[in-house]
Amino acid sequence: MADEAKLKPEETAKRSQLKLEKPYVYEKVMKYDEKVKRGESIAILQFQYDYKCNFQCHHCCITKLRGKNPKRFFTIPDVKELSRQADEMGLAHLVITGGEPLVFPDFDELVAAIDPKKFYITSDTNGWYLDEARAKHLKEIGVDKIQLSLDSLSAKEHDDFRRKSGSHERAVRAIDAAQKAGLNIIIATVVTKQRVRSKEFLDFLTFCNGKNVPVFVTYAKPVGDWTGNTDLMVSKDDMAYVAELEKKYQVYTHLTPSYGLNLGCIAVKRMVSITKYGDVMPCPYIHTSLGNVFEEPLKDIIARGMNIKYFGEYVDTCLIAEDRQFISEVEEKKIYSKVLPVDYREVFTRKDLIDPDKKS
């Protein structure tokens, strides 16, 4: 793996905790550097197991993926098979998302099917149902980390954004509950063009870091319920501003180098999204299917994604949050207004593939 001496103190601490609590997962993670050098993906599986949710957020990106669908959907035996394939590929991290995972009636069975001994398991949540008892239970069944949505210091602004009165109060409560249970926790917050340079955002970072909780920035994207809303998009200068904030605050984006690896945009290289219906997408916001795990092996699907230049080559920006050309040429022309996710063959052509002669 990357030189341990170059790791940040918090990264070293997390690595040590992982080695102690999940030694098998630790051994897989320690092979990541070599996998990257071979041009292989070290994808986190962002697993949209179900789309049940108790919120109706303004920015929801899965609106057009949910609802009635005649196609096959995940069952617990299917999850066990996905876990087996991912483990064989040397992947080590799975994020349970939805929807809102803590409303899933079979959440415990889902975690067991993933197998906590083989994976570092994160659960997304809006915090509504994460009290002390639930947090303690999650830790006991093998969940390692909570990614909690919180979008403003103002209770009214957060509640309005999430369309749920009282959601801010419960989210803040969830921070304390997770920490008391010994769960790792990170705050996921949506940042728009209008918010990125605001005093509120700086105060938000100070508040979260004051609770010893890092913040993960999710840049606004013109998809889902925000389809076509490019006024919310940040610029490269805005992203550079956030990169500067990383020197003062515990704040990160998916472009932040971590554990000695600088991968740029992590779509496919470091993350894929798997829908309830088995489609594998490059990330939660690029709604094209690279293939379906009910029809072919996960390793073949990810290899296909790594052969597309947008994902297999280094990209220094977020394609779907900042790259106007990608959004215009790919998203708007080939994905908007179609049934989602759109088959990759309708989105990418031969010119979008990596030249075999350029591969190492």
mmCIF file of C-alpha atoms in Angstrom, residues 4-17 259:
data_model
loop_
_atom_site.group_PDB
_atom_site.id
_atom_site.type_symbol
_atom_site.label_atom_id
_atom_site.label_comp_id
_atom_site.label_asym_id
_atom_site.label_seq_id
_atom_site.Cartn_x
_atom_site.Cartn_y
_atom_site.Cartn_z
ATOM 1 C CA GLU A 4 2.487 4.528 5.684
ATOM 2 C CA ALA A 5 4.773 7.407 6.683
ATOM 3 C CA LYS A 6 2.899 9.683 4.267
ATOM 4 C CA LEU A 7 -0.531 8.990 5.736
ATOM 5 C CA LYS A 8 -2.312 11.672 7.705
ATOM 6 C CA PRO A 9 -2.625 10.973 11.465
ATOM 7 C CA GLU A 10 -6.368 10.345 11.145
ATOM 8 C CA GLU A 11 -5.741 7.920 8.265
ATOM 9 C CA THR A 12 -3.174 6.024 10.310
ATOM 10 C CA ALA A 13 -5.613 5.814 13.216
ATOM 11 C CA LYS A 14 -8.391 4.483 10.979
ATOM 12 C CA ARG A 15 -6.041 1.977 9.404
ATOM 13 C CA SER A 16 -5.024 0.728 12.861
ATOM 14 C CA GLN A 17 -8.659 0.448 13.939
ATOM 15 C CA TYR A 259 -4.441 7.134 1.903
#
